[in-house]
Amino acid sequence: MERIKRLFLPKPITLSNGKVIQPKMSPAIYVVPILTFMTLYSIQLTGFKLATLFRRGYQFFVILDGMIPPNFAYFEKVWEPLLATIMMSILGTVIGSLLALPAAYISSENMMKSKFVKFITKAFLSVVRTFPILVLALLFRIIFGIGAFAGTMAIGIFTFTIMTKMFYELIDTADMGPFEALMSSGASRIQAFWVAIMPQLWGQYFSLVLYNFEMNIRNAAILGYVGAGGIGLILNERLGWRVYPDVGLILLVMMITVYMIESLSRTIRKKLL
Amino acid sequence: MIQFQNVVKTYPNGVQALKGVSLEVEQGDFVAIIGLSGAGKSTLLRSINQMHTITEGKLLVNGVDVSSLKGKELRRFRRDIGMVFQSFNLVKRTSVIKNVLAARVADMPLWMSLMGLYTKKNKIIALEALDQVGILEKAYTRADQLSGGQQQRVALARCLAQQPKIILADEPVASLDPVTSNQVMNDFVKINKELNITVIANMHHVDIALKFAKRVIGIKEGKIIFDGPSTKVNNQILKEIYGRELSDDELMEH
């Protein structure tokens, strides 16, 4: 073993005064072979073929060409699912953010004294967080039926888990001085939290809410693919029928909507912080 | 009246902060506690309102055994004891009036405090407290816009809005400059005289303690080694409390 190791070791460097120093072995010696093997295996497993990429890749531009010009008359059919998508995101974000407040309180190190409660809530949240939003939507479609309600619930639960984690980390770093003052005045822990900790964090809280809302608009657009309502539903259908001018309009409208909401949200968030 | 009977406080890490402290403080007294950092000043102060629980001995406040109190009773008991801190402990991002109103929250039902609904009576109590410390006109300013001295006054107003019988002040002027320190200490003296509120203050600066307090308690390593009127404090006593002579620049005024 030692002999093999020595084979890969770089040559020792001798200084002019006779001192010898042994450079370390580069990690590339084992990292490169492992990465190469994994890449080759992935190519085989996924059926990735460069030939196909060259033979069929141009189709992308055919579709793109088909989308231009978009069919503006189709907007009549688009605005309703678009509105549903936005409303799903708003409602889901509101539900998730509201639920996140008490959940973050009981997950935070400085507010919650019971280690048991903290452990249970944090464990529960990490389990739920492992579900991608599409999986949640699939589950809720079975529970609540096809439509925007399932999508709203998926967004709500997804936002809840993310908001809770982001927000309890903020609570952990809040200034505890005012909290101590409130406790010494005879307030309960919840009252002290609400009056001494939350006023420090409202700006950051609403900024997080808006950030999640931005994310949810994009999420909501795709939820239609699993039957959870919104604009994804007609996008799936039009693509299936290969009516590219309609697809073009849907994508254009989505782009404009997401861009407008993101710029608006960014402007507000700058004011909040 | 506050009575310490052989009070011992041992922290979970084994540090013994109070080693058998006995003392009595009458209603309306103005007491300064002096001693080195780590001598137990802060622990002594915080055991009175049970922000720290004592491990041995008895601590009575107006006849009530403090360490027997729990939950609602403890919170009710704390209503009568206001507290002022070295770093003011204000919510800097909100207005002065909201900071003072926070002192009224403990008397309100939970839903009203969650909604932020303060009655007119509470608002008047808060505004009058601000008037007493002379910063009524700052009521709707954000707390972080004020100077250190003004912030400590807001903290004092918050304490007054609680309508306490006792005020515990933990190094109230240690982060203020000498002139502002004097002004804030004068506020304490005024409140002590006019409202007959007991004031117990941990003091970092000996000369300020001697100037404003009627009575001085010196503690060293968790034990009281001096307790008497401030006029009786001399260099010999200070040497015992601090373990060495204080140089002139450690006394801010002469």
Tab-separated table of N, CA and C in Angstrom, chain B residues 44-199:
chain	number	residue	atom	x	y	z
B	44	LEU	N	-27.923	39.870	42.692
B	44	LEU	CA	-28.686	40.360	43.847
B	44	LEU	C	-29.942	41.098	43.390
B	45	LEU	N	-29.744	41.985	42.401
B	45	LEU	CA	-30.860	42.784	41.899
B	45	LEU	C	-31.922	41.881	41.259
B	46	ARG	N	-31.470	40.950	40.417
B	46	ARG	CA	-32.407	40.124	39.655
B	46	ARG	C	-33.081	39.044	40.493
B	47	SER	N	-32.552	38.798	41.686
B	47	SER	CA	-33.247	37.814	42.520
B	47	SER	C	-34.478	38.436	43.172
B	48	ILE	N	-34.488	39.767	43.295
B	48	ILE	CA	-35.637	40.434	43.933
B	48	ILE	C	-36.905	40.210	43.113
B	49	ASN	N	-36.808	40.327	41.769
B	49	ASN	CA	-38.015	40.087	40.963
B	49	ASN	C	-38.012	38.699	40.319
B	50	GLN	N	-37.164	37.821	40.850
B	50	GLN	CA	-37.157	36.430	40.407
B	50	GLN	C	-36.798	36.255	38.935
B	51	MET	N	-36.046	37.213	38.368
B	51	MET	CA	-35.501	36.953	37.043
B	51	MET	C	-34.420	35.893	37.211
B	52	HIS	N	-33.837	35.847	38.417
B	52	HIS	CA	-32.978	34.740	38.835
B	52	HIS	C	-33.601	34.137	40.085
B	53	THR	N	-33.687	32.810	40.138
B	53	THR	CA	-34.244	32.193	41.351
B	53	THR	C	-33.112	31.918	42.344
B	54	ILE	N	-33.412	32.134	43.625
B	54	ILE	CA	-32.384	31.904	44.632
B	54	ILE	C	-32.351	30.421	44.986
B	55	THR	N	-31.195	29.946	45.450
B	55	THR	CA	-31.082	28.518	45.744
B	55	THR	C	-31.250	28.205	47.232
B	56	GLU	N	-30.866	29.161	48.096
B	56	GLU	CA	-31.025	28.935	49.535
B	56	GLU	C	-31.430	30.237	50.198
B	57	GLY	N	-31.962	30.128	51.427
B	57	GLY	CA	-32.341	31.311	52.184
B	57	GLY	C	-33.743	31.774	51.837
B	58	LYS	N	-34.093	32.950	52.366
B	58	LYS	CA	-35.442	33.449	52.163
B	58	LYS	C	-35.384	34.869	51.637
B	59	LEU	N	-36.280	35.188	50.730
B	59	LEU	CA	-36.353	36.540	50.202
B	59	LEU	C	-37.807	36.979	50.253
B	60	LEU	N	-38.090	37.983	51.117
B	60	LEU	CA	-39.463	38.446	51.268
B	60	LEU	C	-39.609	39.844	50.687
B	61	VAL	N	-40.651	40.054	49.898
B	61	VAL	CA	-40.975	41.394	49.423
B	61	VAL	C	-42.381	41.709	49.919
B	62	ASN	N	-42.473	42.705	50.783
B	62	ASN	CA	-43.741	43.044	51.452
B	62	ASN	C	-44.409	41.797	52.050
B	63	GLY	N	-43.605	40.958	52.677
B	63	GLY	CA	-44.125	39.786	53.360
B	63	GLY	C	-44.328	38.567	52.481
B	64	VAL	N	-44.180	38.728	51.148
B	64	VAL	CA	-44.396	37.595	50.249
B	64	VAL	C	-43.076	36.851	50.020
B	65	ASP	N	-43.103	35.536	50.226
B	65	ASP	CA	-41.923	34.723	49.960
B	65	ASP	C	-41.760	34.581	48.440
B	66	VAL	N	-40.777	35.270	47.907
B	66	VAL	CA	-40.636	35.416	46.470
B	66	VAL	C	-40.403	34.081	45.756
B	67	SER	N	-39.602	33.211	46.367
B	67	SER	CA	-39.245	31.982	45.648
B	67	SER	C	-40.392	30.984	45.578
B	68	SER	N	-41.495	31.250	46.307
B	68	SER	CA	-42.631	30.335	46.230
B	68	SER	C	-43.552	30.677	45.065
B	69	LEU	N	-43.290	31.839	44.427
B	69	LEU	CA	-44.205	32.291	43.373
B	69	LEU	C	-43.936	31.604	42.051
B	70	LYS	N	-45.031	31.292	41.351
B	70	LYS	CA	-44.884	30.652	40.035
B	70	LYS	C	-45.949	31.192	39.081
B	71	GLY	N	-45.706	31.078	37.807
B	71	GLY	CA	-46.698	31.388	36.770
B	71	GLY	C	-47.382	32.727	36.951
B	72	LYS	N	-48.714	32.671	37.001
B	72	LYS	CA	-49.516	33.883	37.071
B	72	LYS	C	-49.217	34.733	38.300
B	73	GLU	N	-49.020	34.053	39.455
B	73	GLU	CA	-48.735	34.793	40.694
B	73	GLU	C	-47.435	35.578	40.567
B	74	LEU	N	-46.429	34.920	39.961
B	74	LEU	CA	-45.131	35.563	39.792
B	74	LEU	C	-45.263	36.781	38.889
B	75	ARG	N	-46.054	36.611	37.806
B	75	ARG	CA	-46.230	37.736	36.883
B	75	ARG	C	-46.970	38.878	37.571
B	76	ARG	N	-47.968	38.540	38.369
B	76	ARG	CA	-48.711	39.559	39.118
B	76	ARG	C	-47.766	40.302	40.059
B	77	PHE	N	-46.878	39.538	40.719
B	77	PHE	CA	-45.915	40.104	41.654
B	77	PHE	C	-44.944	41.057	40.941
B	78	ARG	N	-44.517	40.653	39.738
B	78	ARG	CA	-43.558	41.482	38.999
B	78	ARG	C	-44.153	42.820	38.554
B	79	ARG	N	-45.482	42.902	38.472
B	79	ARG	CA	-46.122	44.156	38.072
B	79	ARG	C	-45.692	45.310	38.965
B	80	ASP	N	-45.428	45.016	40.253
B	80	ASP	CA	-45.093	46.078	41.207
B	80	ASP	C	-43.617	46.456	41.194
B	81	ILE	N	-42.827	45.735	40.403
B	81	ILE	CA	-41.391	45.998	40.384
B	81	ILE	C	-40.943	46.351	38.973
B	82	GLY	N	-40.500	47.591	38.810
B	82	GLY	CA	-40.031	48.020	37.501
B	82	GLY	C	-38.542	47.769	37.384
B	83	MET	N	-38.061	47.689	36.126
B	83	MET	CA	-36.636	47.451	35.957
B	83	MET	C	-36.063	48.340	34.857
B	84	VAL	N	-34.845	48.846	35.100
B	84	VAL	CA	-34.142	49.678	34.127
B	84	VAL	C	-32.772	49.042	33.894
B	85	PHE	N	-32.326	49.037	32.627
B	85	PHE	CA	-31.125	48.279	32.272
B	85	PHE	C	-30.013	49.173	31.724
B	86	GLN	N	-28.792	48.670	31.790
B	86	GLN	CA	-27.646	49.424	31.274
B	86	GLN	C	-27.798	49.743	29.788
B	87	SER	N	-28.264	48.736	29.017
B	87	SER	CA	-28.377	48.970	27.574
B	87	SER	C	-29.796	49.360	27.177
B	88	PHE	N	-30.552	49.889	28.115
B	88	PHE	CA	-31.906	50.447	27.925
B	88	PHE	C	-32.962	49.407	27.561
B	89	ASN	N	-32.586	48.432	26.741
B	89	ASN	CA	-33.513	47.366	26.336
B	89	ASN	C	-34.816	47.866	25.728
B	90	LEU	N	-34.694	48.857	24.858
B	90	LEU	CA	-35.877	49.333	24.133
B	90	LEU	C	-35.962	48.602	22.802
B	91	VAL	N	-37.172	48.554	22.237
B	91	VAL	CA	-37.298	48.081	20.862
B	91	VAL	C	-36.970	49.279	19.980
B	92	LYS	N	-35.806	49.256	19.358
B	92	LYS	CA	-35.303	50.472	18.699
B	92	LYS	C	-36.087	50.828	17.446
B	93	ARG	N	-36.689	49.805	16.818
B	93	ARG	CA	-37.357	50.064	15.547
B	93	ARG	C	-38.765	50.609	15.693
B	94	THR	N	-39.270	50.756	16.913
B	94	THR	CA	-40.620	51.311	17.048
B	94	THR	C	-40.590	52.630	17.802
B	95	SER	N	-41.769	53.260	17.854
B	95	SER	CA	-41.862	54.588	18.435
B	95	SER	C	-41.687	54.539	19.952
B	96	VAL	N	-41.360	55.693	20.504
B	96	VAL	CA	-41.196	55.845	21.946
B	96	VAL	C	-42.475	55.442	22.675
B	97	ILE	N	-43.623	55.924	22.192
B	97	ILE	CA	-44.885	55.661	22.893
B	97	ILE	C	-45.186	54.155	22.922
B	98	LYS	N	-44.878	53.462	21.819
B	98	LYS	CA	-45.122	52.016	21.793
B	98	LYS	C	-44.243	51.304	22.806
B	99	ASN	N	-43.009	51.783	22.955
B	99	ASN	CA	-42.103	51.204	23.944
B	99	ASN	C	-42.655	51.377	25.354
B	100	VAL	N	-43.209	52.565	25.613
B	100	VAL	CA	-43.730	52.821	26.960
B	100	VAL	C	-45.016	52.023	27.189
B	101	LEU	N	-45.851	51.961	26.142
B	101	LEU	CA	-47.102	51.204	26.255
B	101	LEU	C	-46.849	49.720	26.532
B	102	ALA	N	-45.677	49.239	26.127
B	102	ALA	CA	-45.346	47.829	26.348
B	102	ALA	C	-45.450	47.462	27.830
B	103	ALA	N	-45.223	48.457	28.688
B	103	ALA	CA	-45.298	48.200	30.126
B	103	ALA	C	-46.726	47.897	30.577
B	104	ARG	N	-47.714	48.247	29.749
B	104	ARG	CA	-49.116	48.024	30.119
B	104	ARG	C	-49.609	46.653	29.662
B	105	VAL	N	-48.852	46.014	28.795
B	105	VAL	CA	-49.283	44.760	28.160
B	105	VAL	C	-49.622	43.671	29.184
B	106	ALA	N	-48.800	43.588	30.231
B	106	ALA	CA	-48.989	42.512	31.203
B	106	ALA	C	-50.361	42.580	31.888
B	107	ASP	N	-50.983	43.760	31.904
B	107	ASP	CA	-52.304	43.898	32.523
B	107	ASP	C	-53.439	43.659	31.528
B	108	MET	N	-53.082	43.445	30.259
B	108	MET	CA	-54.116	43.349	29.227
B	108	MET	C	-54.417	41.892	28.894
B	109	PRO	N	-55.648	41.622	28.424
B	109	PRO	CA	-55.927	40.262	27.937
B	109	PRO	C	-55.060	39.980	26.712
B	110	LEU	N	-54.727	38.695	26.510
B	110	LEU	CA	-53.803	38.319	25.436
B	110	LEU	C	-54.263	38.837	24.071
B	111	TRP	N	-55.559	38.667	23.763
B	111	TRP	CA	-56.028	39.044	22.420
B	111	TRP	C	-55.860	40.536	22.180
B	112	MET	N	-56.041	41.337	23.246
B	112	MET	CA	-55.881	42.786	23.069
B	112	MET	C	-54.418	43.152	22.838
B	113	SER	N	-53.501	42.439	23.528
B	113	SER	CA	-52.090	42.744	23.290
B	113	SER	C	-51.641	42.261	21.917
B	114	LEU	N	-52.236	41.150	21.431
B	114	LEU	CA	-51.885	40.669	20.088
B	114	LEU	C	-52.368	41.645	19.015
B	115	MET	N	-53.563	42.222	19.249
B	115	MET	CA	-54.107	43.161	18.271
B	115	MET	C	-53.478	44.552	18.412
B	116	GLY	N	-52.734	44.761	19.507
B	116	GLY	CA	-52.153	46.076	19.741
B	116	GLY	C	-53.185	47.129	20.107
B	117	LEU	N	-54.250	46.676	20.780
B	117	LEU	CA	-55.320	47.611	21.172
B	117	LEU	C	-55.047	48.158	22.567
B	118	TYR	N	-54.622	49.420	22.647
B	118	TYR	CA	-54.382	50.040	23.951
B	118	TYR	C	-55.538	50.986	24.271
B	119	THR	N	-56.068	50.882	25.486
B	119	THR	CA	-57.171	51.740	25.870
B	119	THR	C	-56.680	53.176	26.040
B	120	LYS	N	-57.637	54.105	26.042
B	120	LYS	CA	-57.279	55.503	26.203
B	120	LYS	C	-56.591	55.710	27.547
B	121	LYS	N	-57.072	54.998	28.550
B	121	LYS	CA	-56.483	55.112	29.898
B	121	LYS	C	-54.999	54.734	29.870
B	122	ASN	N	-54.705	53.626	29.178
B	122	ASN	CA	-53.313	53.194	29.082
B	122	ASN	C	-52.458	54.204	28.332
B	123	LYS	N	-53.032	54.784	27.270
B	123	LYS	CA	-52.271	55.771	26.509
B	123	LYS	C	-51.945	56.984	27.380
B	124	ILE	N	-52.926	57.383	28.201
B	124	ILE	CA	-52.680	58.548	29.068
B	124	ILE	C	-51.622	58.221	30.120
B	125	ILE	N	-51.680	57.010	30.693
B	125	ILE	CA	-50.650	56.600	31.661
B	125	ILE	C	-49.269	56.685	31.016
B	126	ALA	N	-49.170	56.186	29.783
B	126	ALA	CA	-47.879	56.171	29.090
B	126	ALA	C	-47.386	57.588	28.805
B	127	LEU	N	-48.301	58.449	28.328
B	127	LEU	CA	-47.904	59.821	28.006
B	127	LEU	C	-47.512	60.587	29.263
B	128	GLU	N	-48.240	60.338	30.358
B	128	GLU	CA	-47.887	61.022	31.610
B	128	GLU	C	-46.518	60.575	32.116
B	129	ALA	N	-46.214	59.293	31.914
B	129	ALA	CA	-44.892	58.796	32.326
B	129	ALA	C	-43.800	59.497	31.529
B	130	LEU	N	-44.050	59.687	30.222
B	130	LEU	CA	-43.070	60.400	29.395
B	130	LEU	C	-42.928	61.846	29.849
B	131	ASP	N	-44.051	62.448	30.245
B	131	ASP	CA	-44.028	63.826	30.729
B	131	ASP	C	-43.191	63.937	32.003
B	132	GLN	N	-43.302	62.940	32.871
B	132	GLN	CA	-42.558	62.961	34.137
B	132	GLN	C	-41.043	62.970	33.934
B	133	VAL	N	-40.585	62.312	32.856
B	133	VAL	CA	-39.143	62.321	32.613
B	133	VAL	C	-38.763	63.370	31.568
B	134	GLY	N	-39.739	64.220	31.215
B	134	GLY	CA	-39.441	65.393	30.395
B	134	GLY	C	-39.202	65.149	28.918
B	135	ILE	N	-39.764	64.070	28.355
B	135	ILE	CA	-39.584	63.889	26.902
B	135	ILE	C	-40.915	63.585	26.212
B	136	LEU	N	-41.964	64.262	26.710
B	136	LEU	CA	-43.291	64.055	26.132
B	136	LEU	C	-43.302	64.335	24.630
B	137	GLU	N	-42.557	65.361	24.198
B	137	GLU	CA	-42.595	65.758	22.783
B	137	GLU	C	-41.955	64.717	21.868
B	138	LYS	N	-41.232	63.715	22.457
B	138	LYS	CA	-40.602	62.678	21.630
B	138	LYS	C	-41.500	61.447	21.459
B	139	ALA	N	-42.737	61.534	21.952
B	139	ALA	CA	-43.596	60.346	22.022
B	139	ALA	C	-43.696	59.585	20.699
B	140	TYR	N	-43.769	60.292	19.576
B	140	TYR	CA	-43.991	59.600	18.309
B	140	TYR	C	-42.723	59.499	17.456
B	141	THR	N	-41.576	59.721	18.104
B	141	THR	CA	-40.294	59.538	17.418
B	141	THR	C	-39.892	58.078	17.541
B	142	ARG	N	-39.131	57.573	16.563
B	142	ARG	CA	-38.613	56.217	16.685
B	142	ARG	C	-37.519	56.188	17.735
B	143	ALA	N	-37.485	55.131	18.543
B	143	ALA	CA	-36.561	55.076	19.673
B	143	ALA	C	-35.102	55.213	19.239
B	144	ASP	N	-34.750	54.674	18.044
B	144	ASP	CA	-33.340	54.727	17.655
B	144	ASP	C	-32.898	56.109	17.168
B	145	GLN	N	-33.838	57.059	17.107
B	145	GLN	CA	-33.475	58.422	16.723
B	145	GLN	C	-33.019	59.239	17.932
B	146	LEU	N	-33.178	58.682	19.140
B	146	LEU	CA	-32.879	59.448	20.345
B	146	LEU	C	-31.445	59.221	20.810
B	147	SER	N	-30.939	60.168	21.604
B	147	SER	CA	-29.607	60.008	22.193
B	147	SER	C	-29.679	58.982	23.322
B	148	GLY	N	-28.521	58.561	23.799
B	148	GLY	CA	-28.464	57.570	24.873
B	148	GLY	C	-29.224	58.010	26.113
B	149	GLY	N	-29.021	59.258	26.506
B	149	GLY	CA	-29.698	59.771	27.696
B	149	GLY	C	-31.204	59.771	27.525
B	150	GLN	N	-31.635	60.185	26.321
B	150	GLN	CA	-33.078	60.195	26.055
B	150	GLN	C	-33.633	58.777	26.047
B	151	GLN	N	-32.853	57.839	25.493
B	151	GLN	CA	-33.325	56.444	25.466
B	151	GLN	C	-33.477	55.899	26.879
B	152	GLN	N	-32.535	56.241	27.751
B	152	GLN	CA	-32.664	55.748	29.127
B	152	GLN	C	-33.873	56.382	29.808
B	153	ARG	N	-34.198	57.627	29.424
B	153	ARG	CA	-35.405	58.252	29.979
B	153	ARG	C	-36.661	57.523	29.500
B	154	VAL	N	-36.656	57.128	28.237
B	154	VAL	CA	-37.796	56.354	27.725
B	154	VAL	C	-37.930	55.069	28.534
B	155	ALA	N	-36.791	54.426	28.795
B	155	ALA	CA	-36.815	53.191	29.580
B	155	ALA	C	-37.350	53.459	30.986
B	156	LEU	N	-36.974	54.597	31.529
B	156	LEU	CA	-37.474	54.962	32.859
B	156	LEU	C	-38.976	55.232	32.800
B	157	ALA	N	-39.421	55.880	31.725
B	157	ALA	CA	-40.855	56.137	31.553
B	157	ALA	C	-41.619	54.823	31.426
B	158	ARG	N	-41.024	53.853	30.679
B	158	ARG	CA	-41.668	52.551	30.539
B	158	ARG	C	-41.835	51.908	31.911
B	159	CYS	N	-40.781	52.059	32.710
B	159	CYS	CA	-40.790	51.522	34.067
B	159	CYS	C	-41.894	52.201	34.901
B	160	LEU	N	-42.026	53.527	34.760
B	160	LEU	CA	-43.037	54.262	35.522
B	160	LEU	C	-44.448	53.903	35.077
B	161	ALA	N	-44.613	53.672	33.769
B	161	ALA	CA	-45.934	53.345	33.231
B	161	ALA	C	-46.461	52.042	33.818
B	162	GLN	N	-45.555	51.291	34.373
B	162	GLN	CA	-45.928	50.039	35.039
B	162	GLN	C	-46.528	50.339	36.416
B	163	GLN	N	-46.374	51.571	36.872
B	163	GLN	CA	-46.809	52.038	38.197
B	163	GLN	C	-46.268	51.141	39.304
B	164	PRO	N	-44.929	51.066	39.381
B	164	PRO	CA	-44.305	50.142	40.332
B	164	PRO	C	-44.153	50.751	41.728
B	165	LYS	N	-43.885	49.898	42.694
B	165	LYS	CA	-43.563	50.359	44.042
B	165	LYS	C	-42.057	50.338	44.255
B	166	ILE	N	-41.386	49.507	43.452
B	166	ILE	CA	-39.937	49.360	43.557
B	166	ILE	C	-39.343	49.489	42.154
B	167	ILE	N	-38.207	50.181	42.028
B	167	ILE	CA	-37.500	50.191	40.750
B	167	ILE	C	-36.118	49.580	40.951
B	168	LEU	N	-35.808	48.581	40.131
B	168	LEU	CA	-34.485	47.970	40.144
B	168	LEU	C	-33.735	48.514	38.939
B	169	ALA	N	-32.588	49.150	39.191
B	169	ALA	CA	-31.841	49.727	38.079
B	169	ALA	C	-30.485	49.033	37.990
B	170	ASP	N	-30.247	48.344	36.859
B	170	ASP	CA	-29.003	47.605	36.682
B	170	ASP	C	-28.022	48.457	35.878
B	171	GLU	N	-27.081	49.094	36.550
B	171	GLU	CA	-26.103	49.985	35.900
B	171	GLU	C	-26.801	51.008	34.997
B	172	PRO	N	-27.721	51.809	35.534
B	172	PRO	CA	-28.555	52.643	34.655
B	172	PRO	C	-27.782	53.708	33.888
B	173	VAL	N	-26.610	54.144	34.394
B	173	VAL	CA	-25.912	55.222	33.690
B	173	VAL	C	-24.525	54.799	33.197
B	174	ALA	N	-24.254	53.504	33.240
B	174	ALA	CA	-22.903	53.054	32.875
B	174	ALA	C	-22.572	53.296	31.414
B	175	SER	N	-23.595	53.373	30.537
B	175	SER	CA	-23.241	53.648	29.134
B	175	SER	C	-23.512	55.099	28.743
B	176	LEU	N	-23.611	55.992	29.738
B	176	LEU	CA	-23.879	57.400	29.422
B	176	LEU	C	-22.686	58.270	29.824
B	177	ASP	N	-22.579	59.447	29.201
B	177	ASP	CA	-21.486	60.350	29.569
B	177	ASP	C	-21.805	61.017	30.914
B	178	PRO	N	-20.814	61.634	31.578
B	178	PRO	CA	-21.008	62.153	32.938
B	178	PRO	C	-22.172	63.130	33.070
B	179	VAL	N	-22.296	64.074	32.116
B	179	VAL	CA	-23.362	65.081	32.227
B	179	VAL	C	-24.733	64.405	32.139
B	180	THR	N	-24.898	63.532	31.137
B	180	THR	CA	-26.172	62.835	30.966
B	180	THR	C	-26.447	61.927	32.173
B	181	SER	N	-25.388	61.299	32.686
B	181	SER	CA	-25.538	60.444	33.865
B	181	SER	C	-26.183	61.219	35.001
B	182	ASN	N	-25.676	62.423	35.242
B	182	ASN	CA	-26.224	63.245	36.315
B	182	ASN	C	-27.693	63.570	36.102
B	183	GLN	N	-28.030	63.894	34.835
B	183	GLN	CA	-29.429	64.217	34.543
B	183	GLN	C	-30.336	63.017	34.814
B	184	VAL	N	-29.900	61.848	34.336
B	184	VAL	CA	-30.733	60.655	34.519
B	184	VAL	C	-30.832	60.301	36.004
B	185	MET	N	-29.716	60.434	36.742
B	185	MET	CA	-29.755	60.134	38.175
B	185	MET	C	-30.695	61.098	38.902
B	186	ASN	N	-30.710	62.367	38.453
B	186	ASN	CA	-31.649	63.324	39.044
B	186	ASN	C	-33.098	62.894	38.837
B	187	ASP	N	-33.374	62.314	37.660
B	187	ASP	CA	-34.722	61.783	37.417
B	187	ASP	C	-35.068	60.708	38.438
B	188	PHE	N	-34.100	59.828	38.703
B	188	PHE	CA	-34.329	58.768	39.689
B	188	PHE	C	-34.618	59.367	41.071
B	189	VAL	N	-33.825	60.379	41.452
B	189	VAL	CA	-34.008	61.010	42.768
B	189	VAL	C	-35.395	61.633	42.868
B	190	LYS	N	-35.796	62.300	41.788
B	190	LYS	CA	-37.099	62.966	41.755
B	190	LYS	C	-38.230	61.939	41.924
B	191	ILE	N	-38.112	60.862	41.171
B	191	ILE	CA	-39.140	59.821	41.239
B	191	ILE	C	-39.177	59.194	42.632
B	192	ASN	N	-37.999	58.962	43.178
B	192	ASN	CA	-37.888	58.387	44.515
B	192	ASN	C	-38.580	59.280	45.548
B	193	LYS	N	-38.356	60.582	45.448
B	193	LYS	CA	-38.928	61.517	46.432
B	193	LYS	C	-40.415	61.720	46.214
B	194	GLU	N	-40.787	62.043	44.970
B	194	GLU	CA	-42.170	62.455	44.717
B	194	GLU	C	-43.147	61.297	44.785
B	195	LEU	N	-42.736	60.113	44.322
B	195	LEU	CA	-43.686	58.997	44.265
B	195	LEU	C	-43.425	57.962	45.361
B	196	ASN	N	-42.408	58.233	46.198
B	196	ASN	CA	-42.032	57.317	47.268
B	196	ASN	C	-41.783	55.893	46.752
B	197	ILE	N	-41.171	55.808	45.560
B	197	ILE	CA	-40.824	54.497	44.997
B	197	ILE	C	-39.424	54.113	45.495
B	198	THR	N	-39.293	52.889	45.980
B	198	THR	CA	-37.976	52.386	46.380
B	198	THR	C	-37.092	52.278	45.146
B	199	VAL	N	-35.853	52.778	45.217
B	199	VAL	CA	-34.932	52.612	44.101
B	199	VAL	C	-33.709	51.832	44.578
